[in-house]
mmCIF file of C-alpha atoms and ligand atoms in Angstrom:
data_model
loop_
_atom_site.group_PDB
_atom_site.id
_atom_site.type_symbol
_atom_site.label_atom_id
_atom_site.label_comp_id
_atom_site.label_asym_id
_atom_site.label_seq_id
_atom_site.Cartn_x
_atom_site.Cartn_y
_atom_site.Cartn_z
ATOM 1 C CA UNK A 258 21.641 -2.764 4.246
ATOM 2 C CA UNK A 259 23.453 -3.597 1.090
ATOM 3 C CA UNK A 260 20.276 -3.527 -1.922
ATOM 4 C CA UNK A 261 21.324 -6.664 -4.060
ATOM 5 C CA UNK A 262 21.065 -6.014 -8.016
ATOM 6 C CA UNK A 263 19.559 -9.240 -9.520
ATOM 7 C CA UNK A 264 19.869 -9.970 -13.254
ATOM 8 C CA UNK A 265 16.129 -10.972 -14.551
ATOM 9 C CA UNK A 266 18.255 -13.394 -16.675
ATOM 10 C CA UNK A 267 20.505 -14.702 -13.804
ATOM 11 C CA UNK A 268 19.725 -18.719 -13.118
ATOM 12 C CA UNK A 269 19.564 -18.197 -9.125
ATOM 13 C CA UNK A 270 17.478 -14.534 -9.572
ATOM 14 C CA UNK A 271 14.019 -16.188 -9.120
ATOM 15 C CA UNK A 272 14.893 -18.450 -6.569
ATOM 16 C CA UNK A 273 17.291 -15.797 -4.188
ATOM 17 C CA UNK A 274 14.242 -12.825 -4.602
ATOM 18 C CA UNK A 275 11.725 -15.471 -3.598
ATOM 19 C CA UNK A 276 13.657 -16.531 -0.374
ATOM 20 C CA UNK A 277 13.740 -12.817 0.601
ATOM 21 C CA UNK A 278 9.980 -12.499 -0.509
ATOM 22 C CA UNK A 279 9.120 -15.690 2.306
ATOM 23 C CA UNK A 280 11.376 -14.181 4.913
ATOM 24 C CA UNK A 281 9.618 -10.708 5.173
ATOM 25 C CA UNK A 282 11.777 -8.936 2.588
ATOM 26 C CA UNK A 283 11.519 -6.273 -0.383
ATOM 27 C CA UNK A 284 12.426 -7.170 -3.628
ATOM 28 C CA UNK A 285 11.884 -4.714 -6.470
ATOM 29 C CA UNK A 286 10.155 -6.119 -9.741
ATOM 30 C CA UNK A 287 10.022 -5.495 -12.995
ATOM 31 C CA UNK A 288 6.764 -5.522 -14.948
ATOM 32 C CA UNK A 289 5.722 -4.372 -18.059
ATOM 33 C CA UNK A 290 3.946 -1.273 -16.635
ATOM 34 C CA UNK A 291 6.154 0.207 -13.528
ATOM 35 C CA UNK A 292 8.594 -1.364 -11.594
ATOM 36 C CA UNK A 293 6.746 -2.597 -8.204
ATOM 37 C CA UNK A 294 8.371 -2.897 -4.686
ATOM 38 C CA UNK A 295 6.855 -6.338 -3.691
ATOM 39 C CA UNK A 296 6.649 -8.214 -0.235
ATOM 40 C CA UNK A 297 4.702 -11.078 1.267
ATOM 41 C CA UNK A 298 1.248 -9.864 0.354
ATOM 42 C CA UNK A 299 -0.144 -12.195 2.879
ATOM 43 C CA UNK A 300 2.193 -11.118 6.159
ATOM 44 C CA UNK A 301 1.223 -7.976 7.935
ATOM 45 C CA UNK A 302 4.690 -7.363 8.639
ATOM 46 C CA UNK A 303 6.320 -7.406 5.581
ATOM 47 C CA UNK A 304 3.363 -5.328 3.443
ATOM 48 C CA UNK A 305 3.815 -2.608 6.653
ATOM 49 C CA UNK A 306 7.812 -2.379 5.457
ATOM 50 C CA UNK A 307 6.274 -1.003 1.907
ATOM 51 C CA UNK A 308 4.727 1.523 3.675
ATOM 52 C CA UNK A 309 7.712 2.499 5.382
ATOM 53 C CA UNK A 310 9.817 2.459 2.661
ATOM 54 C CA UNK A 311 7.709 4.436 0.081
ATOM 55 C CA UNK A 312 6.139 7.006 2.617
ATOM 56 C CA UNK A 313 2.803 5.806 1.732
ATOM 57 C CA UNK A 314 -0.148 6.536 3.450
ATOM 58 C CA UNK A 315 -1.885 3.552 5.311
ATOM 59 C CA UNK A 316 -5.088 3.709 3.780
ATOM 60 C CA UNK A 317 -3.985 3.755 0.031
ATOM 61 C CA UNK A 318 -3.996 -0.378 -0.567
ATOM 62 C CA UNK A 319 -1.750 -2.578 -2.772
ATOM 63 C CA UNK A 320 -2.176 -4.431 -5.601
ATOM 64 C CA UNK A 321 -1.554 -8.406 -5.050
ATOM 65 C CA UNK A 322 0.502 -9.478 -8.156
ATOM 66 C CA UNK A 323 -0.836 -13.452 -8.977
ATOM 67 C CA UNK A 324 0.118 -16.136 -11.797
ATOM 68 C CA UNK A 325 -3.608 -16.444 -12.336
ATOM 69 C CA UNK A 326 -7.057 -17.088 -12.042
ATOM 70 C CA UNK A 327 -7.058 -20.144 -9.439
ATOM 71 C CA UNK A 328 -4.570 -17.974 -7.027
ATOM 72 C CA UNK A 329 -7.355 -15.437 -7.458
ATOM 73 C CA UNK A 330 -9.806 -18.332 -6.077
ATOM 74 C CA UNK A 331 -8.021 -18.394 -2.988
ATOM 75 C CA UNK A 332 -7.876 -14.572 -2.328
ATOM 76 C CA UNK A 333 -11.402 -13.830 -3.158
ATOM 77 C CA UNK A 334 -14.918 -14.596 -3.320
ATOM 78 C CA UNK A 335 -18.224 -13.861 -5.193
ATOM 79 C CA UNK A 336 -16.187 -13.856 -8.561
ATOM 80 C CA UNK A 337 -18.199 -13.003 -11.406
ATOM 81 C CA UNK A 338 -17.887 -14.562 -14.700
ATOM 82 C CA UNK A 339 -16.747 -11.654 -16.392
ATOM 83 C CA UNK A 340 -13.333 -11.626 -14.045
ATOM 84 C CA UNK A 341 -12.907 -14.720 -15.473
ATOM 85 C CA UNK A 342 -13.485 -13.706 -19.400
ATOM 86 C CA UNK A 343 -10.885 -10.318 -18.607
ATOM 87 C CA UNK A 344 -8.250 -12.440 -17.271
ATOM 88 C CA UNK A 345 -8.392 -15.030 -20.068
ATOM 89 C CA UNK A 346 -8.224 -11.932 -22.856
ATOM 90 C CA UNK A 347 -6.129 -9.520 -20.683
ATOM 91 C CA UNK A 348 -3.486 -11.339 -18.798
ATOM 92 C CA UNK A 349 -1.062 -11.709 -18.357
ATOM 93 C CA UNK A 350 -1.160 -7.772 -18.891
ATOM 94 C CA UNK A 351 -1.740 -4.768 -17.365
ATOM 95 C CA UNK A 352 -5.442 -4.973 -15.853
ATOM 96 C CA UNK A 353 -6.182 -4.701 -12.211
ATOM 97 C CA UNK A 354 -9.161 -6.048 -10.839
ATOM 98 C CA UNK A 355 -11.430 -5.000 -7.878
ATOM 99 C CA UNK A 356 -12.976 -7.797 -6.061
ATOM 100 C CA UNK A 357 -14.429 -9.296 -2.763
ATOM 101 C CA UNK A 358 -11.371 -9.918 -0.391
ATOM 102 C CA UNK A 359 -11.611 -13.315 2.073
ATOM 103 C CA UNK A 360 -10.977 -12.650 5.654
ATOM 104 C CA UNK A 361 -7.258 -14.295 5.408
ATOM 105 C CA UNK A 362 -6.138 -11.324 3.537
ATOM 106 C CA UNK A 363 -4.339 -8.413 6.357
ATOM 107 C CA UNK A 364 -6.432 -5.146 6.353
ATOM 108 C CA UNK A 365 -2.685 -3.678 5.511
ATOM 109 C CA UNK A 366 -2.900 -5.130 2.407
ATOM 110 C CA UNK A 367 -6.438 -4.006 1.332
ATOM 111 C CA UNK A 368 -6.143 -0.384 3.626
ATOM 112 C CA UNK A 369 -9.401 -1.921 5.350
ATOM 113 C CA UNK A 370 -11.696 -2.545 2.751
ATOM 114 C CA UNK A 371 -13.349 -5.611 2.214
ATOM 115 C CA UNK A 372 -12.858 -5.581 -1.512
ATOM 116 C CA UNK A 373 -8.720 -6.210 -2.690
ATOM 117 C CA UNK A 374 -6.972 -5.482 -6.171
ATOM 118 C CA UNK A 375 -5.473 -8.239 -7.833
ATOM 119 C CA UNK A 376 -3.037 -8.381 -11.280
ATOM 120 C CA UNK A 377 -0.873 -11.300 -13.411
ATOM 121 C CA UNK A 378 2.079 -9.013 -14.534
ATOM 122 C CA UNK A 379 3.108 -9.708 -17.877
ATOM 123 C CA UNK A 380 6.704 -10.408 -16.822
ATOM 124 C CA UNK A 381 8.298 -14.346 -16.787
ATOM 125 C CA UNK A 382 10.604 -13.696 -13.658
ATOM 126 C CA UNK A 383 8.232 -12.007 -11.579
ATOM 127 C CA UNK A 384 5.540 -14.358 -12.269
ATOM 128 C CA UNK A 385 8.587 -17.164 -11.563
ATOM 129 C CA UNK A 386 8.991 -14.918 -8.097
ATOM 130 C CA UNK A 387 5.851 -15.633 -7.211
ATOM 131 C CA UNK A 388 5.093 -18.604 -7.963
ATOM 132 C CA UNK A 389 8.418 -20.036 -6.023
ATOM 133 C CA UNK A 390 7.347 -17.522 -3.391
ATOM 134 C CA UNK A 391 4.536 -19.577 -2.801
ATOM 135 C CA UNK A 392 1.851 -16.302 -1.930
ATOM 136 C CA UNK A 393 0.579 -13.217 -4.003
ATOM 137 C CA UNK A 394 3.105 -10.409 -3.521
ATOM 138 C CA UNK A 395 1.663 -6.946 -2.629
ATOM 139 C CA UNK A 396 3.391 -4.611 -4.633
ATOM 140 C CA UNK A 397 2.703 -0.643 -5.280
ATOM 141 C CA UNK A 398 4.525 1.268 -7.805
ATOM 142 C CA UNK A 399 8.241 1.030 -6.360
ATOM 143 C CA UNK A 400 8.878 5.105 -6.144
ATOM 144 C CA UNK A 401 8.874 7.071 -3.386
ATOM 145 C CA UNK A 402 4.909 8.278 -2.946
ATOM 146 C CA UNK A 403 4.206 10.863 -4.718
ATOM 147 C CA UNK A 404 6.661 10.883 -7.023
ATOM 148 C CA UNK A 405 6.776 9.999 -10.836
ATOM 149 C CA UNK A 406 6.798 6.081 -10.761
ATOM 150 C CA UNK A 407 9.439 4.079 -11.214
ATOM 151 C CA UNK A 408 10.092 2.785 -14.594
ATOM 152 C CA UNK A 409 13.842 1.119 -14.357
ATOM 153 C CA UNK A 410 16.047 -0.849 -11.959
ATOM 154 C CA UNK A 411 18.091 2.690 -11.997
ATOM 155 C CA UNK A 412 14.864 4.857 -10.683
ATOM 156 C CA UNK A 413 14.445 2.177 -8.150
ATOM 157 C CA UNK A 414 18.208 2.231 -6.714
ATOM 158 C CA UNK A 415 17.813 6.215 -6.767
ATOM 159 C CA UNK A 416 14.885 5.686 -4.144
ATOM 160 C CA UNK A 417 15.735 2.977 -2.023
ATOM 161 C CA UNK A 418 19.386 2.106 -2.613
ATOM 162 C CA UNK A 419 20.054 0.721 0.994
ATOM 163 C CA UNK A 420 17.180 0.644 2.106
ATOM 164 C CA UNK A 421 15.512 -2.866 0.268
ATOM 165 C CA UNK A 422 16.837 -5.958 0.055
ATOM 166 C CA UNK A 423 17.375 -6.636 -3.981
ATOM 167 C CA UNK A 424 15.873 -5.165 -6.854
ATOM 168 C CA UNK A 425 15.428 -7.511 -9.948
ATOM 169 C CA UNK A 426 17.004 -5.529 -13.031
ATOM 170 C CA UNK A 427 14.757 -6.196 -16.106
ATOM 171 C CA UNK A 428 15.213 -3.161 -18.236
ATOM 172 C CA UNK A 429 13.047 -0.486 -19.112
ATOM 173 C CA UNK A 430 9.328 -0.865 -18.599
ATOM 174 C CA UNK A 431 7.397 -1.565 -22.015
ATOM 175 C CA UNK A 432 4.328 0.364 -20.805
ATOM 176 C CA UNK A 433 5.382 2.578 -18.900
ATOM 177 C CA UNK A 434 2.326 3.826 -17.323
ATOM 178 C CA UNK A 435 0.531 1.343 -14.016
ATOM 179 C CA UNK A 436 -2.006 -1.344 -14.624
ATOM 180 C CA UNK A 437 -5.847 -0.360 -15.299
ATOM 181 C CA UNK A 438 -7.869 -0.412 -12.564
ATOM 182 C CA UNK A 439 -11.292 -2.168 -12.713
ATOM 183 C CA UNK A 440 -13.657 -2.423 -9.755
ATOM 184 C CA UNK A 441 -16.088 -5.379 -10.626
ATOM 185 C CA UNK A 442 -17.837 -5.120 -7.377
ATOM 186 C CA UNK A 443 -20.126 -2.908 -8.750
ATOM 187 C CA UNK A 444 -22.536 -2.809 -11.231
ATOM 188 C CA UNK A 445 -21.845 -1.279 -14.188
ATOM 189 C CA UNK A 446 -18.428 -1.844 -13.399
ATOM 190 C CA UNK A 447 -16.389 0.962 -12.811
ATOM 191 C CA UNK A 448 -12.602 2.180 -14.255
ATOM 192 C CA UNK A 449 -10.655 3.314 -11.360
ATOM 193 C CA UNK A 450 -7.639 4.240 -12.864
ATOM 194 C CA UNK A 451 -6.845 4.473 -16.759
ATOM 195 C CA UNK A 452 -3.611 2.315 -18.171
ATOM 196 C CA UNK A 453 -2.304 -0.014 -20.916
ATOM 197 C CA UNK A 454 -6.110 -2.076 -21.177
ATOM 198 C CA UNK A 455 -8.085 0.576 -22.363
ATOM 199 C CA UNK A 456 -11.880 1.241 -22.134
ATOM 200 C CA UNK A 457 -12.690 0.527 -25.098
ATOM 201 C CA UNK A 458 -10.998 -3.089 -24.640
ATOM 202 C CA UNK A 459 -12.851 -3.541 -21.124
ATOM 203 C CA UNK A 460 -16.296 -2.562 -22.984
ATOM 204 C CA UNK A 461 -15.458 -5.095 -25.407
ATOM 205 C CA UNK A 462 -16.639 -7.534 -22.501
ATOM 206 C CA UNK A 463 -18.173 -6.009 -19.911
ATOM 207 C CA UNK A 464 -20.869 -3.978 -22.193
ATOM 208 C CA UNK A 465 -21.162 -0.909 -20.155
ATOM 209 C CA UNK A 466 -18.045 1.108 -17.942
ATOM 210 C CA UNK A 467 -18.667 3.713 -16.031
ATOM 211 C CA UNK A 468 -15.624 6.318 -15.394
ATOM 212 C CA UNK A 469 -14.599 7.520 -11.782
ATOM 213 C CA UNK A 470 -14.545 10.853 -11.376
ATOM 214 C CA UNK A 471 -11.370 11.198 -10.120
ATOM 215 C CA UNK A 472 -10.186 9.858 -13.483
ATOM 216 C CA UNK A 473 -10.739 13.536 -14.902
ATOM 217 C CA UNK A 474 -10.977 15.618 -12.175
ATOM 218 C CA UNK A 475 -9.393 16.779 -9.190
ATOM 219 C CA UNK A 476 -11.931 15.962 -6.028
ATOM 220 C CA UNK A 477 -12.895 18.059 -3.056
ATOM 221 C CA UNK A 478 -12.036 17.775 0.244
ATOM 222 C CA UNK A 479 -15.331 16.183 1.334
ATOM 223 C CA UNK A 480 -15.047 13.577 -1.983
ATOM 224 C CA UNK A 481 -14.124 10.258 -1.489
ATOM 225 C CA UNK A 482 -11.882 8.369 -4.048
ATOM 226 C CA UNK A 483 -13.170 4.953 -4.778
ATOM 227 C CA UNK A 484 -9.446 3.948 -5.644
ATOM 228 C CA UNK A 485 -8.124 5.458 -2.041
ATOM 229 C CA UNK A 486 -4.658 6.082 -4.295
ATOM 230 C CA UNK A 487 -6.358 8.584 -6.446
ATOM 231 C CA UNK A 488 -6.890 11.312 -3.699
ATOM 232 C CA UNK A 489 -3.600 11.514 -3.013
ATOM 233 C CA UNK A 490 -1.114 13.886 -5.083
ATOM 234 C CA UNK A 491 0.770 11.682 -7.588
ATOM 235 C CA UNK A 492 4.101 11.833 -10.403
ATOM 236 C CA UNK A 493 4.657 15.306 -9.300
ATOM 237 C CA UNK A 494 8.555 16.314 -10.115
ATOM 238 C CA UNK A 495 9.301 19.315 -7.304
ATOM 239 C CA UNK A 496 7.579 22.218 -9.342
ATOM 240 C CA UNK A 497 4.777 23.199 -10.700
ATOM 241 C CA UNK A 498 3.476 22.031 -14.005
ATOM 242 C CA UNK A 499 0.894 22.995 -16.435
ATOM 243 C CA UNK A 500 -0.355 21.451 -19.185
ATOM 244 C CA UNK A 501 -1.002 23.617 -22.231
ATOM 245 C CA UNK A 502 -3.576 22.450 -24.704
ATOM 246 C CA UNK A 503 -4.592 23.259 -27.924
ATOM 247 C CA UNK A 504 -2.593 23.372 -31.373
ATOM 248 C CA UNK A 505 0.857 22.357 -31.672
ATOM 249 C CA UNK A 506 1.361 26.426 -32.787
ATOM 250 C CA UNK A 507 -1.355 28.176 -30.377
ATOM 251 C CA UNK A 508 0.527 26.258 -27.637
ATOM 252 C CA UNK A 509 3.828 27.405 -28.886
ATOM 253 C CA UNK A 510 2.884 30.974 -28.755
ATOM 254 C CA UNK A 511 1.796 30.800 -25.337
ATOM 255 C CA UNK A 512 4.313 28.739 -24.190
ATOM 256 C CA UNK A 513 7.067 30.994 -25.600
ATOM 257 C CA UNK A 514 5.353 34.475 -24.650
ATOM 258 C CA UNK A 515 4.963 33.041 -20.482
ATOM 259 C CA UNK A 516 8.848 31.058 -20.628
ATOM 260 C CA UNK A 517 11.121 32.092 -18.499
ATOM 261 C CA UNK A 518 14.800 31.396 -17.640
ATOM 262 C CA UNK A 519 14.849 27.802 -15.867
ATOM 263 C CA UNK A 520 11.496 26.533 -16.598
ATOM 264 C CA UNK A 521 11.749 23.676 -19.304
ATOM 265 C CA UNK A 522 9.321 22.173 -21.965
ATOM 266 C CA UNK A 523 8.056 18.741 -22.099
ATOM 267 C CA UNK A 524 7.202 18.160 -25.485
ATOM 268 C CA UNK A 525 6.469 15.837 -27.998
ATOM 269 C CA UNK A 526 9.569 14.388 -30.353
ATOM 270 C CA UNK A 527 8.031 16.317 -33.431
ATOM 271 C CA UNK A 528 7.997 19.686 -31.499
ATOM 272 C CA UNK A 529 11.690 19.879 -30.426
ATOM 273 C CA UNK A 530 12.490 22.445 -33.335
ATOM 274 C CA UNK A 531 9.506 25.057 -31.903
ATOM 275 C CA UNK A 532 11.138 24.874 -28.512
ATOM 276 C CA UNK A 533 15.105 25.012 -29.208
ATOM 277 C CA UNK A 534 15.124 28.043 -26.907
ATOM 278 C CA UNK A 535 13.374 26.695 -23.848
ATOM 279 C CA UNK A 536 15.233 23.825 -22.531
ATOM 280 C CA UNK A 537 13.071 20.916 -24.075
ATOM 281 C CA UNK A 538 12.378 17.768 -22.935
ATOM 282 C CA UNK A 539 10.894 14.892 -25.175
ATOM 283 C CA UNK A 540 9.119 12.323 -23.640
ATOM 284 C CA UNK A 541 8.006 10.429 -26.750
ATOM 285 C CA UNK A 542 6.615 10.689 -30.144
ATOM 286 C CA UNK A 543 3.272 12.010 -30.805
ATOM 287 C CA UNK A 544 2.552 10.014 -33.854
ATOM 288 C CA UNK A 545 2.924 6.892 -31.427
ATOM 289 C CA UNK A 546 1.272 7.171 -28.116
ATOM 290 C CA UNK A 547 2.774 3.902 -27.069
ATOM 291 C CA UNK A 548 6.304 5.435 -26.815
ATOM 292 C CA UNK A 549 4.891 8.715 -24.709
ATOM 293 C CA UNK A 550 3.581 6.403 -22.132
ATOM 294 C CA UNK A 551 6.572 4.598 -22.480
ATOM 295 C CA UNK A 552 8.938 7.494 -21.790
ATOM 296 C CA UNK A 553 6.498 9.937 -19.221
ATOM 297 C CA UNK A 554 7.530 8.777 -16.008
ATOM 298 C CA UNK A 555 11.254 8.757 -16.694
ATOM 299 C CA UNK A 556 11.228 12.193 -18.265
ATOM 300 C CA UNK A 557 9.049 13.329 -15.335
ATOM 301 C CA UNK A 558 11.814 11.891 -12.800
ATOM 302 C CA UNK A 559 14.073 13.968 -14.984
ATOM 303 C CA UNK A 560 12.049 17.213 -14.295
ATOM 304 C CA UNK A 561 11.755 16.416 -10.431
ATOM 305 C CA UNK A 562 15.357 19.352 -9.791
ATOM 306 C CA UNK A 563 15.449 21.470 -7.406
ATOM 307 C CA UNK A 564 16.829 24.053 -10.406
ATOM 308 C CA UNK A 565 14.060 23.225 -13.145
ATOM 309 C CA UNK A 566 11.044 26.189 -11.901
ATOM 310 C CA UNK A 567 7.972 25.205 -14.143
ATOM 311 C CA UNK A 568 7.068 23.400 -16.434
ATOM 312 C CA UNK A 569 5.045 23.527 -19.510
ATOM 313 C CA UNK A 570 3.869 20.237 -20.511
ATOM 314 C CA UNK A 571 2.333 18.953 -24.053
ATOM 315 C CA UNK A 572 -0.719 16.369 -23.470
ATOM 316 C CA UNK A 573 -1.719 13.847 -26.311
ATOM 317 C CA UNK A 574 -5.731 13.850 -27.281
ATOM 318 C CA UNK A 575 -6.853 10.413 -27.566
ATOM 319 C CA UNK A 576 -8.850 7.657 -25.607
ATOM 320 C CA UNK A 577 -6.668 4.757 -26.094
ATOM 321 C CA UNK A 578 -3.907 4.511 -24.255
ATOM 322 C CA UNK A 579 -3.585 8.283 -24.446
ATOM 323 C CA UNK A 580 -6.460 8.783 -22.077
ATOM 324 C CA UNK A 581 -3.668 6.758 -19.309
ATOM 325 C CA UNK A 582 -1.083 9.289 -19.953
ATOM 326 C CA UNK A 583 -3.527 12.294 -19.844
ATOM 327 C CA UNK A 584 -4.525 10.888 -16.718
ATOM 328 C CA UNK A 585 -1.143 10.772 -15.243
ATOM 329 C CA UNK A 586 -0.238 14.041 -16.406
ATOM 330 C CA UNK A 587 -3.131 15.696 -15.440
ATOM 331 C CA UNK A 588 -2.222 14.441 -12.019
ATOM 332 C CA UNK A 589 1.470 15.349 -12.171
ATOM 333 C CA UNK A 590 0.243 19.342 -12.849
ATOM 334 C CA UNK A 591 -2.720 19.020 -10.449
ATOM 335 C CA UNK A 592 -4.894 19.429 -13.280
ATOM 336 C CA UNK A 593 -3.516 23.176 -14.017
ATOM 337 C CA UNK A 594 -4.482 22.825 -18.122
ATOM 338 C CA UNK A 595 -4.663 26.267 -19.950
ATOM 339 C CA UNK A 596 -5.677 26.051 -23.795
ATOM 340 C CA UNK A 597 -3.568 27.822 -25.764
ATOM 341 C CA UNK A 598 -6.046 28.693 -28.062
ATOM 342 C CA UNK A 599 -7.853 30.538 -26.124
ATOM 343 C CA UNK A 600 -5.295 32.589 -24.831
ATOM 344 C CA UNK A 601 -4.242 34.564 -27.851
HETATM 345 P P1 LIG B 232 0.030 1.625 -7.053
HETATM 346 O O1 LIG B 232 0.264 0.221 -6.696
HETATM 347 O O2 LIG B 232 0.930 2.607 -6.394
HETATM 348 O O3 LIG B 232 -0.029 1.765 -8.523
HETATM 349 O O4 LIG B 232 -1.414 1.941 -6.502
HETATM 350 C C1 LIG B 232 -2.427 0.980 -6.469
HETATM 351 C C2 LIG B 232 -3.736 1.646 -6.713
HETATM 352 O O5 LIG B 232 -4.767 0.629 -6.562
HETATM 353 C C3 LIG B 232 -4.064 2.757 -5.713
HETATM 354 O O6 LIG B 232 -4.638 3.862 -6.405
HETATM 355 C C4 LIG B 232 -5.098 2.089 -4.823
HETATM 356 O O7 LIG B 232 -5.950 3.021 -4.242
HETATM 357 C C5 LIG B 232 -5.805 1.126 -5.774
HETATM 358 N N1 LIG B 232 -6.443 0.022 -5.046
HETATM 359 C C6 LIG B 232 -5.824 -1.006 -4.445
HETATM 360 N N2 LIG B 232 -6.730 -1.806 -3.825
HETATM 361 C C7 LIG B 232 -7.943 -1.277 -4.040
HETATM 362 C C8 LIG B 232 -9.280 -1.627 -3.679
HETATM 363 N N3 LIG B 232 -9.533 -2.690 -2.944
HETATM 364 N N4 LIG B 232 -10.292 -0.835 -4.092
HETATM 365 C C9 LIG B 232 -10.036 0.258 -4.840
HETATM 366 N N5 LIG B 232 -8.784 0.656 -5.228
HETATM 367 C C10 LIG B 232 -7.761 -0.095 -4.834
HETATM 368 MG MG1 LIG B 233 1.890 4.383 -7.403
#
């Protein structure tokens, strides 16, 4: 299968990636988080190719990407006020929310639950796709699974060149890290999954959050995940990686005294000069947390090489939009975090 590249600011882009979305076909989206790899959210068929094409396991659901609130209406039921209040502040944006699924909706799509996820992607052509598409479009991150997400048309093409119908090329992702994950079924509603909307925002209208374990923390075998995604090992380039806390110099030390040939450092901009002699990699700026998120995924892809051996990876503190990329990175290394400081 030839993958067709579609210019977000070609005239015929909506309207071709829509007639692929209604006959069963992949198209690859932009949004501002990730790039998603979208089908017919509503057609058994078409959300089973995701699966197939990203290796995904069949019980991890997708997200249905929606222009708004009265598509929502359609999809699901028992909506509580407060979905409406998030959606008016938050979206378009990068907020999922958890909420009662009708019966029309394919178990594919929700992974059997009775509850589905549902986001308004801050992106003009995919909401166009959509909307011409006539039906919410399931669409996971587009990356193979368990592998850094995708966060350009170029990470896309180096997963599935061939093997989707068209990608929609709309430059690099402005957040750079997936949607937040809200699950409004419950009460106190729960965060699911960290991202650009941060707590802090959400509490701003729902009064009380609670966090999901698996937020922080790496689950046992007998846990279950509330977000079915989160058991599952994510962003992970080929080797290992370990985060190392602490001071920009305690963290130097150690990383220097354990570096060996052919491991690499993914740093912050500001430490490049501390690491000159261990193959750095900047992934954004610490003074601007926005850019980190931003740039993690792609430098991550960048890591996932057969000749890179380890890697030592600097986390920003923080519980903005920080606490999204700690998330993610904590789940590239699976949560292997030594403190520098306290190995002197
Ligand atoms: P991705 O689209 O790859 O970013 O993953 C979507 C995430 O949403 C996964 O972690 C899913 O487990 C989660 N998710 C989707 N639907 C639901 C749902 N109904 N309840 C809880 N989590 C969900
Ligand atoms: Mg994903």
């Amino acid at each position: 299968m030839k993958t067709l590249v579609l210019s977000e600011n070609a005239p015929d882009t909506a309207r071709v990636a829509a007639q692929i979305i209604r006959s069963g076909g992949l198209v690859a989206l932009p949004t501002e988080t990730v790039y998603g790899l979208g089908a017919d959210g509503l057609s058994e068929a078409a959300v089973d190719r995701i699966y197939e094409a990203k290796g995904r396991p069949k019980d991890n659901p997708m997200i249905l990407h929606v222009t708004g609130m009265e598509q929502v209406e359609a999809l699901c039921h028992h909506i509580p006020r407060c979905a409406y209040t998030l959606a008016e502040k938050f979206w378009p944006g990068p907020l999922t929310m958890i909420l009662p699924a009708k019966d029309h909706i394919p178990k594919r799509t929700t992974g059997g639950l009775s509850t589905v996820a549902v986001r308004c992607p801050d992106s003009a052509i995919t909401r166009q796709v959509i909307a011409l598409s006539g039906v919410p479009i399931a669409a996971p991150s587009a990356n193979l699974s368990g592998k850094p997400s995708t966060t350009t048309a170029q990470h896309v093409l180096h997963d599935h060149d061939g093997h989707i119908e068209a990608v929609i090329d709309g430059g690099a992702c402005r957040v750079g890290v997936e949607s937040t994950i809200v699950d409004l079924t419950q009460e106190p509603a729960i965060l699911l999954r960290p991202g650009g909307i941060t707590p802090a925002q959400l509490r701003s209208v729902l009064g009380s959050l609670t966090v999901d374990k698996a937020v922080t923390a790496e689950l046992s075998a007998d846990e279950v995940a509330k977000a079915p995604g989160m058991k599952y090992k994510h962003y992970a380039p080929q080797c290992q990686v370990v985060i190392v806390d602490g001071s920009r110099e305690a963290a130097a030390r150690y990383i220097h005294r354990h570096y060996q040939k052919g491991d690499r450092v993914l740093c912050f901009e500001e430490e490049l000069p501390l690491y000159r002699d261990c193959d750095p990699l900047s992934y954004g700026l610490e003074a601007d947390v926005q850019t980190l998120s931003a740039g993690l995924f792609a430098a991550l892809r960048e890591l996932d090489d057969p000749a890179v051996h380890m890697v030592y990876a600097r986390c920003p503190v923080g519980d903005g939009v920080a606490y999204a990329v700690q998330n993610r990175l904590k789940k590239a290394a699976a949560f292997q975090i030594v403190n520098g400081e306290e190995q002197l």
